[in-house]
Amino acid sequence: QSALTQPPSASGSPGQSVTISCTGTSSDVGGYNYVSWYQQHPGKAPKLMIYEVSKRPSGVPDRFSGSKSGNTASLTVSGLQAEDEADYYCSSYAGSNEVFGTGTKVTVL
Amino acid sequence: QVQLQESGPGLVKPSETLSLTCTVSGGSVSSGSYYWSWIRQPPGKGLEWIGYIYYSGSTNYNPSLKSRVTISVDTSKNQFSLKLSSVTAADTAVYYCARDMTTVTNWVWAFDIWGQGTMVTVSS
């Protein structure tokens, strides 16, 4: 199984929005509605931000939203804040396996 | 609330077996019927799913690591463990244990609780 493809970097100014893509295949992203997104600050464990494409765990701000179209899932962070600067990873169920994305570093300008 | 803590040697010699344990506190590894996973992250690189175990002992592994991986569970100690054999420098990484929200009756396939991670270096 190959890693899902994410852009290496994305950026935006405070208050703006940034969208990160996560491209897979019909065997993973396109085949199931089990896409999740994780935020990872340096030296810390990843934190679940979105699951089942668009659901937010309790405590995650509604500035974070997810969607999917075909083989590509997306994470949008609206109203960027300084604390949103982090690495973001997508993940998808891939038929008894789980596969992560390559990761995107989000910079708040 | 449920917390996870990894433990094990921080240095392993090439060709030997890496062994790590994840201790579950604030809950039971056999309650809630969750799946329990190991995930790793080489320095400066992305996340890689290694495999999962169900409290009953059923497992599934990343095909790329399957020949070298064994995940087991000890419900009496409230722990699950990872063994990775024939390690090389490419296995140097931070290793995380994590709880998958998926249960037998409710598929979610997302990791909601993570340990802090433990760095394992493969070197002679």
PDB file of C-alpha atoms in Angstrom:
ATOM      1  CA  GLN A   1       0.000   0.000   0.000  1.00  0.00           C
ATOM      2  CA  SER A   2       1.313   3.447  -0.920  1.00  0.00           C
ATOM      3  CA  ALA A   3       1.102   6.530   1.246  1.00  0.00           C
ATOM      4  CA  LEU A   4      -1.651   8.985   0.435  1.00  0.00           C
ATOM      5  CA  THR A   5      -0.390  12.107  -1.347  1.00  0.00           C
ATOM      6  CA  GLN A   6      -0.454  15.477   0.401  1.00  0.00           C
ATOM      7  CA  PRO A   7       1.212  18.764  -0.576  1.00  0.00           C
ATOM      8  CA  PRO A   8       4.407  19.273   1.438  1.00  0.00           C
ATOM      9  CA  SER A   9       3.405  22.712   2.617  1.00  0.00           C
ATOM     10  CA  ALA A  10       0.564  25.207   2.866  1.00  0.00           C
ATOM     11  CA  SER A  11       0.333  28.645   4.397  1.00  0.00           C
ATOM     12  CA  GLY A  12      -1.993  31.486   5.204  1.00  0.00           C
ATOM     13  CA  SER A  13      -2.201  34.658   7.230  1.00  0.00           C
ATOM     14  CA  PRO A  14      -4.075  34.827  10.524  1.00  0.00           C
ATOM     15  CA  GLY A  15      -7.797  34.858   9.924  1.00  0.00           C
ATOM     16  CA  GLN A  16      -7.501  33.361   6.442  1.00  0.00           C
ATOM     17  CA  SER A  17      -8.387  29.824   5.370  1.00  0.00           C
ATOM     18  CA  VAL A  18      -6.110  27.053   4.186  1.00  0.00           C
ATOM     19  CA  THR A  19      -7.140  23.801   2.516  1.00  0.00           C
ATOM     20  CA  ILE A  20      -5.000  20.649   2.434  1.00  0.00           C
ATOM     21  CA  SER A  21      -5.651  17.861  -0.041  1.00  0.00           C
ATOM     22  CA  CYS A  22      -5.142  14.133   0.454  1.00  0.00           C
ATOM     23  CA  THR A  23      -5.180  12.029  -2.692  1.00  0.00           C
ATOM     24  CA  GLY A  24      -5.471   8.278  -2.720  1.00  0.00           C
ATOM     25  CA  THR A  25      -7.137   5.658  -4.847  1.00  0.00           C
ATOM     26  CA  SER A  26     -10.424   3.807  -5.096  1.00  0.00           C
ATOM     27  CA  SER A  27      -8.905   1.218  -2.740  1.00  0.00           C
ATOM     28  CA  ASP A  28      -8.605   3.667   0.114  1.00  0.00           C
ATOM     29  CA  VAL A  29      -9.897   7.269   0.123  1.00  0.00           C
ATOM     30  CA  GLY A  30     -12.308   6.744  -2.745  1.00  0.00           C
ATOM     31  CA  GLY A  31     -13.604   3.428  -1.511  1.00  0.00           C
ATOM     32  CA  TYR A  32     -14.543   4.231   2.058  1.00  0.00           C
ATOM     33  CA  ASN A  33     -15.818   7.128   4.144  1.00  0.00           C
ATOM     34  CA  TYR A  34     -13.175   6.477   6.756  1.00  0.00           C
ATOM     35  CA  VAL A  35     -10.807   9.377   6.252  1.00  0.00           C
ATOM     36  CA  SER A  36      -9.316  11.037   9.318  1.00  0.00           C
ATOM     37  CA  TRP A  37      -7.022  13.999   9.875  1.00  0.00           C
ATOM     38  CA  TYR A  38      -4.363  14.545  12.550  1.00  0.00           C
ATOM     39  CA  GLN A  39      -2.551  17.629  13.794  1.00  0.00           C
ATOM     40  CA  GLN A  40       0.996  17.204  15.072  1.00  0.00           C
ATOM     41  CA  HIS A  41       3.036  19.884  16.781  1.00  0.00           C
ATOM     42  CA  PRO A  42       6.832  19.417  16.986  1.00  0.00           C
ATOM     43  CA  GLY A  43       7.835  16.756  19.483  1.00  0.00           C
ATOM     44  CA  LYS A  44       4.227  15.867  20.261  1.00  0.00           C
ATOM     45  CA  ALA A  45       1.948  12.967  19.478  1.00  0.00           C
ATOM     46  CA  PRO A  46      -0.609  13.451  16.703  1.00  0.00           C
ATOM     47  CA  LYS A  47      -4.079  14.675  17.694  1.00  0.00           C
ATOM     48  CA  LEU A  48      -7.269  13.553  15.978  1.00  0.00           C
ATOM     49  CA  MET A  49      -9.018  16.517  14.343  1.00  0.00           C
ATOM     50  CA  ILE A  50     -11.471  14.924  11.894  1.00  0.00           C
ATOM     51  CA  TYR A  51     -12.816  11.381  11.481  1.00  0.00           C
ATOM     52  CA  GLU A  52     -15.208   9.718   9.041  1.00  0.00           C
ATOM     53  CA  VAL A  53     -14.395  12.438   6.481  1.00  0.00           C
ATOM     54  CA  SER A  54     -16.126  15.319   8.229  1.00  0.00           C
ATOM     55  CA  LYS A  55     -16.887  14.563  11.877  1.00  0.00           C
ATOM     56  CA  ARG A  56     -15.135  16.502  14.646  1.00  0.00           C
ATOM     57  CA  PRO A  57     -14.229  14.932  17.991  1.00  0.00           C
ATOM     58  CA  SER A  58     -15.400  16.776  21.073  1.00  0.00           C
ATOM     59  CA  GLY A  59     -13.172  19.752  21.782  1.00  0.00           C
ATOM     60  CA  VAL A  60     -11.971  20.350  18.230  1.00  0.00           C
ATOM     61  CA  PRO A  61     -12.919  23.854  17.056  1.00  0.00           C
ATOM     62  CA  ASP A  62     -15.454  24.108  14.244  1.00  0.00           C
ATOM     63  CA  ARG A  63     -12.814  26.057  12.306  1.00  0.00           C
ATOM     64  CA  PHE A  64     -11.632  22.608  11.216  1.00  0.00           C
ATOM     65  CA  SER A  65     -13.737  20.905   8.568  1.00  0.00           C
ATOM     66  CA  GLY A  66     -13.327  17.949   6.246  1.00  0.00           C
ATOM     67  CA  SER A  67     -14.761  16.805   2.950  1.00  0.00           C
ATOM     68  CA  LYS A  68     -14.200  14.263   0.215  1.00  0.00           C
ATOM     69  CA  SER A  69     -14.719  14.044  -3.525  1.00  0.00           C
ATOM     70  CA  GLY A  70     -13.794  10.886  -5.348  1.00  0.00           C
ATOM     71  CA  ASN A  71     -10.294   9.787  -4.425  1.00  0.00           C
ATOM     72  CA  THR A  72      -9.369  13.109  -2.788  1.00  0.00           C
ATOM     73  CA  ALA A  73     -10.156  14.239   0.737  1.00  0.00           C
ATOM     74  CA  SER A  74      -9.611  17.760   2.032  1.00  0.00           C
ATOM     75  CA  LEU A  75      -9.104  19.486   5.353  1.00  0.00           C
ATOM     76  CA  THR A  76      -9.966  23.165   5.627  1.00  0.00           C
ATOM     77  CA  VAL A  77      -8.817  25.330   8.497  1.00  0.00           C
ATOM     78  CA  SER A  78     -10.792  28.566   8.612  1.00  0.00           C
ATOM     79  CA  GLY A  79      -9.879  31.640  10.618  1.00  0.00           C
ATOM     80  CA  LEU A  80      -6.247  30.568  10.918  1.00  0.00           C
ATOM     81  CA  GLN A  81      -4.666  31.085  14.293  1.00  0.00           C
ATOM     82  CA  ALA A  82      -1.029  30.957  15.331  1.00  0.00           C
ATOM     83  CA  GLU A  83      -1.583  27.689  17.192  1.00  0.00           C
ATOM     84  CA  ASP A  84      -2.759  26.017  13.977  1.00  0.00           C
ATOM     85  CA  GLU A  85       0.836  26.024  12.717  1.00  0.00           C
ATOM     86  CA  ALA A  86       1.689  22.319  12.705  1.00  0.00           C
ATOM     87  CA  ASP A  87       2.050  19.240  10.538  1.00  0.00           C
ATOM     88  CA  TYR A  88      -1.183  17.670   9.339  1.00  0.00           C
ATOM     89  CA  TYR A  89      -1.635  14.050   8.256  1.00  0.00           C
ATOM     90  CA  CYS A  90      -4.576  12.355   6.630  1.00  0.00           C
ATOM     91  CA  SER A  91      -5.325   8.681   7.069  1.00  0.00           C
ATOM     92  CA  SER A  92      -7.696   6.275   5.370  1.00  0.00           C
ATOM     93  CA  TYR A  93      -9.009   2.792   5.864  1.00  0.00           C
ATOM     94  CA  ALA A  94      -7.748   0.658   2.989  1.00  0.00           C
ATOM     95  CA  GLY A  95      -9.553  -2.629   3.362  1.00  0.00           C
ATOM     96  CA  SER A  96      -8.295  -4.210   6.619  1.00  0.00           C
ATOM     97  CA  ASN A  97      -5.282  -1.885   6.581  1.00  0.00           C
ATOM     98  CA  GLU A  98      -4.815   1.766   7.413  1.00  0.00           C
ATOM     99  CA  VAL A  99      -2.643   4.149   5.428  1.00  0.00           C
ATOM    100  CA  PHE A 100      -1.379   7.622   6.254  1.00  0.00           C
ATOM    101  CA  GLY A 101      -0.705  10.596   4.036  1.00  0.00           C
ATOM    102  CA  THR A 102       2.726  12.082   3.402  1.00  0.00           C
ATOM    103  CA  GLY A 103       2.030  15.061   5.641  1.00  0.00           C
ATOM    104  CA  THR A 104       1.610  18.814   5.117  1.00  0.00           C
ATOM    105  CA  LYS A 105       3.353  21.524   7.077  1.00  0.00           C
ATOM    106  CA  VAL A 106       0.986  24.437   7.654  1.00  0.00           C
ATOM    107  CA  THR A 107       2.639  27.789   8.288  1.00  0.00           C
ATOM    108  CA  VAL A 108       0.780  30.770   9.689  1.00  0.00           C
ATOM    109  CA  LEU A 109       2.398  33.806   8.103  1.00  0.00           C
TER     110      LEU A 109
ATOM    111  CA  GLN B   1      -9.757   9.094  30.948  1.00  0.00           C
ATOM    112  CA  VAL B   2      -7.856   6.443  29.028  1.00  0.00           C
ATOM    113  CA  GLN B   3      -4.123   7.039  28.713  1.00  0.00           C
ATOM    114  CA  LEU B   4      -1.442   5.066  26.893  1.00  0.00           C
ATOM    115  CA  GLN B   5       2.250   4.797  27.756  1.00  0.00           C
ATOM    116  CA  GLU B   6       4.921   3.134  25.649  1.00  0.00           C
ATOM    117  CA  SER B   7       7.961   1.500  27.241  1.00  0.00           C
ATOM    118  CA  GLY B   8      10.978  -0.441  26.071  1.00  0.00           C
ATOM    119  CA  PRO B   9      14.644  -0.144  25.086  1.00  0.00           C
ATOM    120  CA  GLY B  10      15.679   3.025  23.312  1.00  0.00           C
ATOM    121  CA  LEU B  11      18.577   1.327  21.518  1.00  0.00           C
ATOM    122  CA  VAL B  12      18.467  -1.924  19.556  1.00  0.00           C
ATOM    123  CA  LYS B  13      21.287  -3.540  17.614  1.00  0.00           C
ATOM    124  CA  PRO B  14      20.898  -4.319  13.897  1.00  0.00           C
ATOM    125  CA  SER B  15      19.440  -7.773  13.162  1.00  0.00           C
ATOM    126  CA  GLU B  16      17.976  -8.019  16.664  1.00  0.00           C
ATOM    127  CA  THR B  17      14.314  -7.794  17.741  1.00  0.00           C
ATOM    128  CA  LEU B  18      12.707  -4.541  18.843  1.00  0.00           C
ATOM    129  CA  SER B  19      10.262  -5.055  21.713  1.00  0.00           C
ATOM    130  CA  LEU B  20       7.897  -2.414  23.049  1.00  0.00           C
ATOM    131  CA  THR B  21       4.955  -2.469  25.439  1.00  0.00           C
ATOM    132  CA  CYS B  22       1.977  -0.129  25.690  1.00  0.00           C
ATOM    133  CA  THR B  23       0.310   0.126  29.086  1.00  0.00           C
ATOM    134  CA  VAL B  24      -3.324   1.219  29.154  1.00  0.00           C
ATOM    135  CA  SER B  25      -4.477   3.196  32.199  1.00  0.00           C
ATOM    136  CA  GLY B  26      -7.847   4.692  33.058  1.00  0.00           C
ATOM    137  CA  GLY B  27      -9.584   1.943  31.159  1.00  0.00           C
ATOM    138  CA  SER B  28      -9.292  -1.665  30.097  1.00  0.00           C
ATOM    139  CA  VAL B  29      -7.720  -3.002  26.938  1.00  0.00           C
ATOM    140  CA  SER B  30     -10.600  -5.474  26.778  1.00  0.00           C
ATOM    141  CA  SER B  31     -13.495  -3.087  27.414  1.00  0.00           C
ATOM    142  CA  GLY B  32     -15.248  -1.158  24.707  1.00  0.00           C
ATOM    143  CA  SER B  33     -14.079  -3.697  22.152  1.00  0.00           C
ATOM    144  CA  TYR B  34     -11.637  -1.261  20.575  1.00  0.00           C
ATOM    145  CA  TYR B  35      -8.744  -2.016  18.275  1.00  0.00           C
ATOM    146  CA  TRP B  36      -5.259  -1.133  19.534  1.00  0.00           C
ATOM    147  CA  SER B  37      -2.524  -0.072  17.108  1.00  0.00           C
ATOM    148  CA  TRP B  38       1.167   0.602  16.765  1.00  0.00           C
ATOM    149  CA  ILE B  39       2.306   3.476  14.535  1.00  0.00           C
ATOM    150  CA  ARG B  40       5.812   4.752  13.893  1.00  0.00           C
ATOM    151  CA  GLN B  41       7.451   7.931  12.612  1.00  0.00           C
ATOM    152  CA  PRO B  42      11.079   8.018  11.413  1.00  0.00           C
ATOM    153  CA  PRO B  43      12.910  11.231  12.296  1.00  0.00           C
ATOM    154  CA  GLY B  44      11.693  14.080  10.117  1.00  0.00           C
ATOM    155  CA  LYS B  45       9.312  11.820   8.208  1.00  0.00           C
ATOM    156  CA  GLY B  46       5.656  10.859   8.138  1.00  0.00           C
ATOM    157  CA  LEU B  47       3.525   8.385  10.039  1.00  0.00           C
ATOM    158  CA  GLU B  48       3.388   4.683   9.195  1.00  0.00           C
ATOM    159  CA  TRP B  49       0.738   2.293  10.521  1.00  0.00           C
ATOM    160  CA  ILE B  50       2.357  -0.943  11.748  1.00  0.00           C
ATOM    161  CA  GLY B  51      -0.649  -3.008  12.774  1.00  0.00           C
ATOM    162  CA  TYR B  52      -3.477  -3.536  15.228  1.00  0.00           C
ATOM    163  CA  ILE B  53      -4.774  -6.079  17.697  1.00  0.00           C
ATOM    164  CA  TYR B  54      -8.216  -6.741  19.107  1.00  0.00           C
ATOM    165  CA  TYR B  55      -8.484  -7.778  22.759  1.00  0.00           C
ATOM    166  CA  SER B  56      -9.405 -11.286  21.639  1.00  0.00           C
ATOM    167  CA  GLY B  57      -5.977 -11.528  20.033  1.00  0.00           C
ATOM    168  CA  SER B  58      -6.896 -11.155  16.383  1.00  0.00           C
ATOM    169  CA  THR B  59      -4.403  -9.031  14.490  1.00  0.00           C
ATOM    170  CA  ASN B  60      -3.741  -7.325  11.190  1.00  0.00           C
ATOM    171  CA  TYR B  61      -0.435  -5.934   9.991  1.00  0.00           C
ATOM    172  CA  ASN B  62       0.909  -3.527   7.396  1.00  0.00           C
ATOM    173  CA  PRO B  63       1.768  -5.736   4.414  1.00  0.00           C
ATOM    174  CA  SER B  64       5.185  -4.102   4.098  1.00  0.00           C
ATOM    175  CA  LEU B  65       6.124  -5.171   7.636  1.00  0.00           C
ATOM    176  CA  LYS B  66       4.014  -8.299   8.047  1.00  0.00           C
ATOM    177  CA  SER B  67       6.878 -10.791   7.856  1.00  0.00           C
ATOM    178  CA  ARG B  68       8.689  -9.132  10.775  1.00  0.00           C
ATOM    179  CA  VAL B  69       5.876  -7.926  13.059  1.00  0.00           C
ATOM    180  CA  THR B  70       4.075  -9.541  15.949  1.00  0.00           C
ATOM    181  CA  ILE B  71       1.539  -7.694  18.093  1.00  0.00           C
ATOM    182  CA  SER B  72       0.179  -9.374  21.208  1.00  0.00           C
ATOM    183  CA  VAL B  73      -2.116  -8.460  24.085  1.00  0.00           C
ATOM    184  CA  ASP B  74      -1.989  -9.276  27.800  1.00  0.00           C
ATOM    185  CA  THR B  75      -5.395  -8.469  29.269  1.00  0.00           C
ATOM    186  CA  SER B  76      -4.260  -9.394  32.795  1.00  0.00           C
ATOM    187  CA  LYS B  77      -1.621  -6.648  32.674  1.00  0.00           C
ATOM    188  CA  ASN B  78      -3.773  -4.292  30.583  1.00  0.00           C
ATOM    189  CA  GLN B  79      -1.008  -4.084  28.002  1.00  0.00           C
ATOM    190  CA  PHE B  80      -0.357  -4.778  24.368  1.00  0.00           C
ATOM    191  CA  SER B  81       3.050  -5.267  22.820  1.00  0.00           C
ATOM    192  CA  LEU B  82       5.033  -4.968  19.594  1.00  0.00           C
ATOM    193  CA  LYS B  83       7.862  -7.125  18.375  1.00  0.00           C
ATOM    194  CA  LEU B  84       9.732  -6.225  15.200  1.00  0.00           C
ATOM    195  CA  SER B  85      12.417  -8.671  14.155  1.00  0.00           C
ATOM    196  CA  SER B  86      15.586  -8.318  12.073  1.00  0.00           C
ATOM    197  CA  VAL B  87      15.721  -4.570  12.532  1.00  0.00           C
ATOM    198  CA  THR B  88      17.889  -2.242  10.460  1.00  0.00           C
ATOM    199  CA  ALA B  89      18.653   1.463  10.627  1.00  0.00           C
ATOM    200  CA  ALA B  90      15.486   2.052   8.597  1.00  0.00           C
ATOM    201  CA  ASP B  91      13.475   0.974  11.643  1.00  0.00           C
ATOM    202  CA  THR B  92      14.810   3.887  13.682  1.00  0.00           C
ATOM    203  CA  ALA B  93      11.724   5.902  14.611  1.00  0.00           C
ATOM    204  CA  VAL B  94       9.425   7.210  17.289  1.00  0.00           C
ATOM    205  CA  TYR B  95       6.994   4.419  18.025  1.00  0.00           C
ATOM    206  CA  TYR B  96       3.471   5.293  19.146  1.00  0.00           C
ATOM    207  CA  CYS B  97       0.719   3.110  20.516  1.00  0.00           C
ATOM    208  CA  ALA B  98      -2.794   4.320  19.840  1.00  0.00           C
ATOM    209  CA  ARG B  99      -6.426   3.385  20.351  1.00  0.00           C
ATOM    210  CA  ASP B 100      -8.528   2.989  17.238  1.00  0.00           C
ATOM    211  CA  MET B 101     -12.123   4.121  17.747  1.00  0.00           C
ATOM    212  CA  THR B 102     -13.254   1.169  15.646  1.00  0.00           C
ATOM    213  CA  THR B 103     -15.176  -1.587  17.386  1.00  0.00           C
ATOM    214  CA  VAL B 104     -16.645  -4.782  16.019  1.00  0.00           C
ATOM    215  CA  THR B 105     -20.038  -3.133  15.758  1.00  0.00           C
ATOM    216  CA  ASN B 106     -18.990   0.399  14.808  1.00  0.00           C
ATOM    217  CA  TRP B 107     -16.373   1.069  12.181  1.00  0.00           C
ATOM    218  CA  VAL B 108     -14.590   4.406  12.488  1.00  0.00           C
ATOM    219  CA  TRP B 109     -10.958   3.672  11.620  1.00  0.00           C
ATOM    220  CA  ALA B 110      -9.460   6.678  13.409  1.00  0.00           C
ATOM    221  CA  PHE B 111      -6.975   6.945  16.254  1.00  0.00           C
ATOM    222  CA  ASP B 112      -8.437   9.000  19.086  1.00  0.00           C
ATOM    223  CA  ILE B 113      -5.974   8.318  21.900  1.00  0.00           C
ATOM    224  CA  TRP B 114      -2.189   8.243  21.482  1.00  0.00           C
ATOM    225  CA  GLY B 115       0.735   7.534  23.760  1.00  0.00           C
ATOM    226  CA  GLN B 116       3.487  10.136  23.988  1.00  0.00           C
ATOM    227  CA  GLY B 117       5.760   8.016  21.798  1.00  0.00           C
ATOM    228  CA  THR B 118       9.113   6.406  22.441  1.00  0.00           C
ATOM    229  CA  MET B 119      12.236   6.871  20.329  1.00  0.00           C
ATOM    230  CA  VAL B 120      13.956   3.685  19.243  1.00  0.00           C
ATOM    231  CA  THR B 121      17.343   3.866  17.564  1.00  0.00           C
ATOM    232  CA  VAL B 122      18.806   0.916  15.681  1.00  0.00           C
ATOM    233  CA  SER B 123      22.574   1.061  15.894  1.00  0.00           C
ATOM    234  CA  SER B 124      25.503  -1.103  16.844  1.00  0.00           C
TER     235      SER B 124
END
